PDB file of C-alpha atoms and ligand atoms in Angstrom:
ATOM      1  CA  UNK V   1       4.018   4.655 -14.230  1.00 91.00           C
ATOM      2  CA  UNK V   2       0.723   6.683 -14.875  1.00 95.00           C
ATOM      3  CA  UNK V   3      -1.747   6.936 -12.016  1.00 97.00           C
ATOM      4  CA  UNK V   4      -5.367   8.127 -11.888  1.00 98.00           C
ATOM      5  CA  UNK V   5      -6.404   9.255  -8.364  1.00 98.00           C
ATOM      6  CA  UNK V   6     -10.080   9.728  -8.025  1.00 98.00           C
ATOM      7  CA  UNK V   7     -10.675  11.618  -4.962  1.00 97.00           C
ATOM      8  CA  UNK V   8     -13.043  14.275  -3.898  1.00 97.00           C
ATOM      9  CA  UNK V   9     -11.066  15.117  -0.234  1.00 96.00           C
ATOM     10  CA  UNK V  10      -8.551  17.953  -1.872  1.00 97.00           C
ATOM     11  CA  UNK V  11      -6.008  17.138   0.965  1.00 97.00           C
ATOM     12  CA  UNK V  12      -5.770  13.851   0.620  1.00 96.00           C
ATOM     13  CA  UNK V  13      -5.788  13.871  -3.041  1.00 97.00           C
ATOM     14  CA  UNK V  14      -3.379  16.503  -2.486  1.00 97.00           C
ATOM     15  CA  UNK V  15      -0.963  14.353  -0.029  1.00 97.00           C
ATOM     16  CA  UNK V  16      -1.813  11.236  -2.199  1.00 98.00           C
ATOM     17  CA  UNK V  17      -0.752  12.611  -5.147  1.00 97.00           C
ATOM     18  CA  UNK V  18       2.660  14.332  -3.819  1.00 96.00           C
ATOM     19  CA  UNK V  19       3.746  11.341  -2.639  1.00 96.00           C
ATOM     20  CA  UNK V  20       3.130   9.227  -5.922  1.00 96.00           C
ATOM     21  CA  UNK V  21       4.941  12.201  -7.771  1.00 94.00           C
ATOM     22  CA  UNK V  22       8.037  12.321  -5.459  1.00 91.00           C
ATOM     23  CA  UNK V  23       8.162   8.605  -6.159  1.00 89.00           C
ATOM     24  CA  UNK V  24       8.585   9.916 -10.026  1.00 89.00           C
ATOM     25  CA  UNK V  25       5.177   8.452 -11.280  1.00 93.00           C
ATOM     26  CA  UNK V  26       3.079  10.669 -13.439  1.00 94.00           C
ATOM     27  CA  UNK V  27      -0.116  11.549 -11.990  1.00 97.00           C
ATOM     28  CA  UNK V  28      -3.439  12.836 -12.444  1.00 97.00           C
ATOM     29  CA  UNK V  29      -5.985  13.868 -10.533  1.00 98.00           C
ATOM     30  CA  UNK V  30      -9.925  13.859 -10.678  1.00 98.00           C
ATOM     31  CA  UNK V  31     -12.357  14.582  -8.069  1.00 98.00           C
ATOM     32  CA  UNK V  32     -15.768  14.636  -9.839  1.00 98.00           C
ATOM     33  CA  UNK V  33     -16.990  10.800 -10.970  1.00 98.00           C
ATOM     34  CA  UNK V  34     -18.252  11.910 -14.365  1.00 98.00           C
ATOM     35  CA  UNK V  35     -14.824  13.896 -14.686  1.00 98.00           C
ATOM     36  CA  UNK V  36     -13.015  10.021 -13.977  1.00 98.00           C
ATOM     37  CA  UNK V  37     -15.328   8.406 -15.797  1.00 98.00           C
ATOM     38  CA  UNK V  38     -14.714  10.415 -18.538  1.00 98.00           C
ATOM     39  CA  UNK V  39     -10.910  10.613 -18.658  1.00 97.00           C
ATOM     40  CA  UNK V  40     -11.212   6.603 -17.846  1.00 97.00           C
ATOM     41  CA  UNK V  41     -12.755   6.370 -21.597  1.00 96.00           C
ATOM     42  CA  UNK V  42      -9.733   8.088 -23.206  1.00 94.00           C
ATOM     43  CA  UNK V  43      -6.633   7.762 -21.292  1.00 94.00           C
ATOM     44  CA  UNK V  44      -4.975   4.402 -20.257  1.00 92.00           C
ATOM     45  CA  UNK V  45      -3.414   3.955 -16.660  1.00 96.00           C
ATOM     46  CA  UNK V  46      -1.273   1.388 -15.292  1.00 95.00           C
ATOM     47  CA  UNK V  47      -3.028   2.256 -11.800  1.00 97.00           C
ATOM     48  CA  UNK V  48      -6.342   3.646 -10.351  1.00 98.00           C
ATOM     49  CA  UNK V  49      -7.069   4.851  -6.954  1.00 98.00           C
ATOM     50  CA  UNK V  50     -10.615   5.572  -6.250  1.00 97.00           C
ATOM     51  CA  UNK V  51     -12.261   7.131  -3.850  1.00 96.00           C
ATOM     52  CA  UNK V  52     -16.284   5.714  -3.262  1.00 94.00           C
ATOM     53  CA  UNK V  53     -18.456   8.376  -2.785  1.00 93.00           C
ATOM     54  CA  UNK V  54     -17.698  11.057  -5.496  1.00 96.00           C
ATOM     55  CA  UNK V  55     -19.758  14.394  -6.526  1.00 98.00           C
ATOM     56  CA  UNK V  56     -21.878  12.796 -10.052  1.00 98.00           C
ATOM     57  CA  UNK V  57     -20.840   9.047 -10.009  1.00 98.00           C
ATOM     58  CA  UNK V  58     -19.888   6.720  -7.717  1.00 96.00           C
ATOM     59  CA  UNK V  59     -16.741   5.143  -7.566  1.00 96.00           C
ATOM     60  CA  UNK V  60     -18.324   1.573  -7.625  1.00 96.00           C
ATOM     61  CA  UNK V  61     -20.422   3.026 -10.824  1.00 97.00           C
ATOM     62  CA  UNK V  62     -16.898   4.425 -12.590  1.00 98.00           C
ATOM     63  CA  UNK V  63     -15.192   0.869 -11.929  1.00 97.00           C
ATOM     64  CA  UNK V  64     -18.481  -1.436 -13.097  1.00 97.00           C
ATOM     65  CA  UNK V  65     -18.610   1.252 -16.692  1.00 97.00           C
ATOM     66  CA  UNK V  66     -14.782   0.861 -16.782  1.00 97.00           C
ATOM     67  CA  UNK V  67     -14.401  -3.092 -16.480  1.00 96.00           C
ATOM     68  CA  UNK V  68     -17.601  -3.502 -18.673  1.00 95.00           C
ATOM     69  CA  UNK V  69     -15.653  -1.750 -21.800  1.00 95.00           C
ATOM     70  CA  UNK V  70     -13.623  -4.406 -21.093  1.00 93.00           C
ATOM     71  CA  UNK V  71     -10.222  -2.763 -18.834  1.00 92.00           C
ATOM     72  CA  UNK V  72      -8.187  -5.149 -17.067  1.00 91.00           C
ATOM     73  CA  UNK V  73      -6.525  -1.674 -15.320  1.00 95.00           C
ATOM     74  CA  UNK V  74      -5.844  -2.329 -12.050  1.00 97.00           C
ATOM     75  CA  UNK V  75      -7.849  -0.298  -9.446  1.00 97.00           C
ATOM     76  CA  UNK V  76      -7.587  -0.207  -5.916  1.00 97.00           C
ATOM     77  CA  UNK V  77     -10.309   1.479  -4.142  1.00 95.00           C
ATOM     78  CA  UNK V  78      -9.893   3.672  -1.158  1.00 92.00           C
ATOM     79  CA  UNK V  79     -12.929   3.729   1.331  1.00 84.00           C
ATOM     80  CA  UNK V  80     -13.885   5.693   4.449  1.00 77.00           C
ATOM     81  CA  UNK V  81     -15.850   3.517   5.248  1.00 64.00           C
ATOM     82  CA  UNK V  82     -15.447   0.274   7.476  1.00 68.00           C
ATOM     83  CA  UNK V  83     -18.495  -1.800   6.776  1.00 76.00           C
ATOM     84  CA  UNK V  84     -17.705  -5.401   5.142  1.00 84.00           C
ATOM     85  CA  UNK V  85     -20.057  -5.130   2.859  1.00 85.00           C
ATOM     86  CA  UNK V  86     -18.356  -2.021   0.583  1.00 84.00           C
ATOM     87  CA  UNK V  87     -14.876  -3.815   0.550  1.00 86.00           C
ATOM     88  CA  UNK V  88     -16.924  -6.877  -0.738  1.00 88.00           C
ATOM     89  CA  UNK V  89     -18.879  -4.645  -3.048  1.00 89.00           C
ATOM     90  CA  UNK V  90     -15.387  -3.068  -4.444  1.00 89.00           C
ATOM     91  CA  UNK V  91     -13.849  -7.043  -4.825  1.00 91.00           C
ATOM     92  CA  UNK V  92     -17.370  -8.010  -6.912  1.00 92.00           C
ATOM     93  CA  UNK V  93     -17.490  -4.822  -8.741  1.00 92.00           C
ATOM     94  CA  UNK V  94     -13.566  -5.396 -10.102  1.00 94.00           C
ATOM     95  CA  UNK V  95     -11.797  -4.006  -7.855  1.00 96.00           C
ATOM     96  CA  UNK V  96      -8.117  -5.531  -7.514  1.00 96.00           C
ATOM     97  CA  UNK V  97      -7.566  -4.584  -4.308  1.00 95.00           C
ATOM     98  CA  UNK V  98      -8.900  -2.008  -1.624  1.00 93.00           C
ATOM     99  CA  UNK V  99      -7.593   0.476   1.288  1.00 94.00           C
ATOM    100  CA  UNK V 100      -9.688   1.444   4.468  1.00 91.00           C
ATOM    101  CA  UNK V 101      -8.732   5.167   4.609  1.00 90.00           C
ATOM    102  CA  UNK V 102      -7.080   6.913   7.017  1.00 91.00           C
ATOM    103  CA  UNK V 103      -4.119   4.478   6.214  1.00 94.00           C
ATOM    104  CA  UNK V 104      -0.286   4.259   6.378  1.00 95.00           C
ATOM    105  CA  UNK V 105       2.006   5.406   3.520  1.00 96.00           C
ATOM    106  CA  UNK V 106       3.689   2.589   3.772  1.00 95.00           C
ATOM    107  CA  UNK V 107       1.001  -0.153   3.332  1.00 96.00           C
ATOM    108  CA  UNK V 108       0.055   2.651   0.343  1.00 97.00           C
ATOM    109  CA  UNK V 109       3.055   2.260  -1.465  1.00 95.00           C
ATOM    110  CA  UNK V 110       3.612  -1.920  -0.930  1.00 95.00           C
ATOM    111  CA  UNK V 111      -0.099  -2.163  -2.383  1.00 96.00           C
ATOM    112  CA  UNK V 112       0.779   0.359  -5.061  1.00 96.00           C
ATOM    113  CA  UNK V 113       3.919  -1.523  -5.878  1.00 94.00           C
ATOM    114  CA  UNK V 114       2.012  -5.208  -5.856  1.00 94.00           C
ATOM    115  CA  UNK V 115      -0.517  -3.964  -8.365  1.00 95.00           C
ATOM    116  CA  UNK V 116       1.580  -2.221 -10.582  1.00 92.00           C
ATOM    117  CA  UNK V 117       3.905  -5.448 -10.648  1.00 90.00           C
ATOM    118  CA  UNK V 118       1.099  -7.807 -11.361  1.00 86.00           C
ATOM    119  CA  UNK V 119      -0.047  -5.776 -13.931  1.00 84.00           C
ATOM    120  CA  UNK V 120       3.267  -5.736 -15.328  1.00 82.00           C
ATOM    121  CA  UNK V 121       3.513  -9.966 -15.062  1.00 82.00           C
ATOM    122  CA  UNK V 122       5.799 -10.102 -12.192  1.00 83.00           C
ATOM    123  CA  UNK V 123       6.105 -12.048  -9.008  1.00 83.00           C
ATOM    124  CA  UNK V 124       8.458 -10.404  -7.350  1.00 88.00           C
ATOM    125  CA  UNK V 125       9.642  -6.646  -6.713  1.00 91.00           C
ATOM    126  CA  UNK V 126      13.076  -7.744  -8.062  1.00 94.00           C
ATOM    127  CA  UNK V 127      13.716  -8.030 -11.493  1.00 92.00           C
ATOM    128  CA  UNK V 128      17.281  -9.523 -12.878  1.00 92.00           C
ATOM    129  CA  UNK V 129      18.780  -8.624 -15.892  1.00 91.00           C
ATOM    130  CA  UNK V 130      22.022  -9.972 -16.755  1.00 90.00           C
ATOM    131  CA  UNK V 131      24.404  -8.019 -14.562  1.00 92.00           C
ATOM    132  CA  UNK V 132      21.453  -5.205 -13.825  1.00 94.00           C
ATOM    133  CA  UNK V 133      19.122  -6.490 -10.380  1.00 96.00           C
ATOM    134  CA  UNK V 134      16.228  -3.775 -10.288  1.00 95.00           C
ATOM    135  CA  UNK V 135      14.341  -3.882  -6.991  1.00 95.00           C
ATOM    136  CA  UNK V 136      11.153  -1.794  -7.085  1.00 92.00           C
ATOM    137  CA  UNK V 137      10.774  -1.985  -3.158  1.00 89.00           C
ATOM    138  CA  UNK V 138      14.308  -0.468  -2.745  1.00 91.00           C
ATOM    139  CA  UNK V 139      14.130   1.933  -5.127  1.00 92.00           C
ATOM    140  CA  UNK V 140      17.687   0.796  -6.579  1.00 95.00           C
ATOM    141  CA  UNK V 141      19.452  -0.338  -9.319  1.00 97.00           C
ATOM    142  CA  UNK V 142      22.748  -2.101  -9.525  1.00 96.00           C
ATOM    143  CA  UNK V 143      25.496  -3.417 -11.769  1.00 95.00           C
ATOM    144  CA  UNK V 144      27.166  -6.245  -9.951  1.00 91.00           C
ATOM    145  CA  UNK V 145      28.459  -4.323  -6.822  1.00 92.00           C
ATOM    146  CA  UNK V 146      28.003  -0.972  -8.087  1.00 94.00           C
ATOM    147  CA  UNK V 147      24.749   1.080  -7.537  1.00 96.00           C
ATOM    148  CA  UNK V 148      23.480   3.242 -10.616  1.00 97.00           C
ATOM    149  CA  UNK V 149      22.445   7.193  -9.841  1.00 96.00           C
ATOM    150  CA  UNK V 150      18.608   7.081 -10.928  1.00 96.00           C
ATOM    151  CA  UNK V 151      17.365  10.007 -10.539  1.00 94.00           C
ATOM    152  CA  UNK V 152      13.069   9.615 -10.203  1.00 91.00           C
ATOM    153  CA  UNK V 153      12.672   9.864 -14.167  1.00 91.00           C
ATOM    154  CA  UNK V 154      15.543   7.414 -14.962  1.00 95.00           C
ATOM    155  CA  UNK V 155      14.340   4.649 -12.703  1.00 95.00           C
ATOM    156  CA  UNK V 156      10.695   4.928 -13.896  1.00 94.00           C
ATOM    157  CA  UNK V 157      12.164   5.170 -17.302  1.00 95.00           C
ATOM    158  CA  UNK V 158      14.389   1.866 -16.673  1.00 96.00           C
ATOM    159  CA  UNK V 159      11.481   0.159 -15.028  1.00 94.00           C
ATOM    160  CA  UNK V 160       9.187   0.976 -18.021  1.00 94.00           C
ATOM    161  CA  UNK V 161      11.859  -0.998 -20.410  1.00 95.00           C
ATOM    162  CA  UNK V 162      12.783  -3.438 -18.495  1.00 93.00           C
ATOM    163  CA  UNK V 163       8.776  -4.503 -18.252  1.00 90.00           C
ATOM    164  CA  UNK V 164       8.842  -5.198 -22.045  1.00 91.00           C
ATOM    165  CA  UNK V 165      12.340  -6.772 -22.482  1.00 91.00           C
ATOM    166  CA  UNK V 166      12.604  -7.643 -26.084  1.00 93.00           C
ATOM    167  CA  UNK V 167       9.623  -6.139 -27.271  1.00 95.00           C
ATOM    168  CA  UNK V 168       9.791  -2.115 -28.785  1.00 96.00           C
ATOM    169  CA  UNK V 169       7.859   0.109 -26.979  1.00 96.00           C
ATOM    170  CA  UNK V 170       6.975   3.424 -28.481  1.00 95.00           C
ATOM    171  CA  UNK V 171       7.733   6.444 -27.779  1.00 94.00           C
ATOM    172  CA  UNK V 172       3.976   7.571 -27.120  1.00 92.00           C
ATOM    173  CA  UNK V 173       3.512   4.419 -24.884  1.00 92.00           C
ATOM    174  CA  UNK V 174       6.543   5.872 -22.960  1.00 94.00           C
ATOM    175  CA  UNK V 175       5.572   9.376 -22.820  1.00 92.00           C
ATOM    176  CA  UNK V 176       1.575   8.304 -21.777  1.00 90.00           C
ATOM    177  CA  UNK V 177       3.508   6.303 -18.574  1.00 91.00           C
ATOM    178  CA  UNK V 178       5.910   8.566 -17.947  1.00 91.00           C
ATOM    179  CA  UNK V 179       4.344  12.475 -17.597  1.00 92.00           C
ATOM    180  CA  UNK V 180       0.916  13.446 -16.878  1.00 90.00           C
ATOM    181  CA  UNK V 181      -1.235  16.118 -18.074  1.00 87.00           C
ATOM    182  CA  UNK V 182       0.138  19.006 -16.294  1.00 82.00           C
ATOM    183  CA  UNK V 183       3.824  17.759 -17.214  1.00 82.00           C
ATOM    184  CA  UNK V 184       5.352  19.837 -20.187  1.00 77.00           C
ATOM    185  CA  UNK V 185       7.988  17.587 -21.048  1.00 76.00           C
ATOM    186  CA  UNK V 186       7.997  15.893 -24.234  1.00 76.00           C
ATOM    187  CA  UNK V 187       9.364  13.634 -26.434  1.00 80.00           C
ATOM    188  CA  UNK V 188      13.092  15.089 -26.749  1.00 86.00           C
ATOM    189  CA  UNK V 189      12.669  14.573 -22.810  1.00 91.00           C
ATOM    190  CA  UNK V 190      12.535  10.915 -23.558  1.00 94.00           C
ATOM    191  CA  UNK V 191      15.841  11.172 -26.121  1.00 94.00           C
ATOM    192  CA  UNK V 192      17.541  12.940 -22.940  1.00 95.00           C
ATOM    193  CA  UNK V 193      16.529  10.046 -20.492  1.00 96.00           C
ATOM    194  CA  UNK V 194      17.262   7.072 -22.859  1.00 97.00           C
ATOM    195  CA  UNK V 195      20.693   9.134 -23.184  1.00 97.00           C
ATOM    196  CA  UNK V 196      21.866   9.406 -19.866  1.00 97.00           C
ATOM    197  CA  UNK V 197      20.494   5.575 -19.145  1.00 97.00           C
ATOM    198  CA  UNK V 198      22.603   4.495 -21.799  1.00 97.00           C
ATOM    199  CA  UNK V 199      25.568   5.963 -20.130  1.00 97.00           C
ATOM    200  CA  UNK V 200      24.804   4.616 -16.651  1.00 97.00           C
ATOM    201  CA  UNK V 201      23.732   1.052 -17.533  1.00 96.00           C
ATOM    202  CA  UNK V 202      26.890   0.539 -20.017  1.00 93.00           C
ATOM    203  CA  UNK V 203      27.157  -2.777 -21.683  1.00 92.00           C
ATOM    204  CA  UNK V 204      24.968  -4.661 -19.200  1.00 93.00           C
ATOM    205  CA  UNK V 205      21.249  -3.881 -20.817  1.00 94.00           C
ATOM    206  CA  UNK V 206      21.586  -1.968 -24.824  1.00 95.00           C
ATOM    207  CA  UNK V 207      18.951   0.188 -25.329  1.00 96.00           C
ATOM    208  CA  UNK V 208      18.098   0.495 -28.906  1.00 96.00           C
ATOM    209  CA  UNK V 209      16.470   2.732 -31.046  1.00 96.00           C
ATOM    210  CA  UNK V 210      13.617   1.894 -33.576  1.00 96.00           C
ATOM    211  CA  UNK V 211      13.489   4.682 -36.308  1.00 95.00           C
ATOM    212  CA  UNK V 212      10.204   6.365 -36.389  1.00 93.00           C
ATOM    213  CA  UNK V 213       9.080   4.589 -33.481  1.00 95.00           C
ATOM    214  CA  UNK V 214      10.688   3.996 -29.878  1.00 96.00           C
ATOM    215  CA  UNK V 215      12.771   2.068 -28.450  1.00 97.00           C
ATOM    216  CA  UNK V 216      13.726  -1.357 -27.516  1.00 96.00           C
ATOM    217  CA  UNK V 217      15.854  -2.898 -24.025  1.00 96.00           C
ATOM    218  CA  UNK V 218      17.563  -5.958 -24.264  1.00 94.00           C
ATOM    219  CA  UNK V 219      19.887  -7.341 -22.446  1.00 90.00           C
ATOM    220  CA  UNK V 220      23.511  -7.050 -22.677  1.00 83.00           C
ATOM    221  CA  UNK V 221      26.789  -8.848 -23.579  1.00 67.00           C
ATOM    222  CA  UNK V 222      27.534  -9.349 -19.924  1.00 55.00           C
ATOM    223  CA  UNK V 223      30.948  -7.953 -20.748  1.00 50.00           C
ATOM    224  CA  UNK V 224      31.690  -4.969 -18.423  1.00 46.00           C
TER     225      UNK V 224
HETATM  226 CA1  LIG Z 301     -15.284  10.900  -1.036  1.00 53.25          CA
END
């Protein structure tokens, strides 16, 4: 998934956004509010992280300009501050959710995870295909009793299809959710990871391909 972290502490942006890309999401990273609100206008994001008090704009300012063009992106803000009145400022503002910062990788992640699934439609962290069950909170994929290899790429790849089931998803779409700005990897990247997911998930979910345009995941006979 792409991420936007807004975030004027370099270290923490810095740990924040390791993290995010070890989990094999794309990332970027902004720490001027203009910069954010900027890139906001432009680039779409399945998740947000922002940081309050930002060099140029505030992060309550970036969220209020973002939701008023009408974004339904989810944002989660991250505040050093304790007072009840910013977390209820962040809720009003459009905020989905918020983190009191210094905080706990892995309270990070679960909150990550529940946005990024709601935004996706989804109750739950596990998602059944036919014979595939993909659990976002394990981090694994299986085939009846066997577990698939996913390297980072594959399994955000996988997840990415297996959110629009049945509908074709373009190869843009793919590459915009997949790689960030500072990721040279392009399209034939995509060819190689649909590839080598087509080998892995077999007959149980068909991946096809839609000339001129992307792909499509469906799933599969059942058959082994
Ligand atoms: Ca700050």
């Amino acid at each position: 998934m792409r991420i936007l972290v807004v975030e004027d502490d370099a270290d923490l942006a810095d740990a924040v956004t390791r993290h995010l890309r070890r989990d094999g999401h794309a990332v970027d990273w902004e720490h001027d509010g203009e910069s954010a609100d900027d890139i906001l206008g432009y680039q779409q994001y399945d998740l947000v992280l922002l940081d309050i008090g930002l060099p140029n704009m505030s992060g309550f300012d970036i969220l209020r300009r973002l939701r008023s063009r009408g974004h339904a992106t989810p944002v989660m803000m991250l505040t050093a501050r304790s007072e009840v009145e910013d977390r209820v400022d962040a809720l009003d503002v459009g905020a989905d959710d918020y983190l009191p910062k210094p905080f706990d990788f892995r309270e990070f992640d679960a909150r990550c995870r529940a946005l990024l699934r709601r935004a996706q439609g989804l109750a739950s962290n596990v998602t059944t295909v036919g014979r595939l069950v993909f659990d976002r909170a394990a981090r694994s994929a299986r085939i009846g009793d066997e577990e698939l290899h996913l390297p980072n790429r594959e399994f955000r790849l996988l997840e990415i299809l297996i959110g629009r089931l049945g509908k074709a998803i373009s190869k843009e779409q793919i590459s915009a959710q997949l790689f960030d700005f500072d990721d040279e990897a392009g399209m034939n990247a995509i060819e190689l990871y649909v590839g080598r997911l087509r080998r892995k998930l077999g007959s149980a979910i068909t991946i096809r391909t839609i000339r001129g345009f992307g792909y499509m995941a469906e799933a599969g006979d059942g058959s082994a």
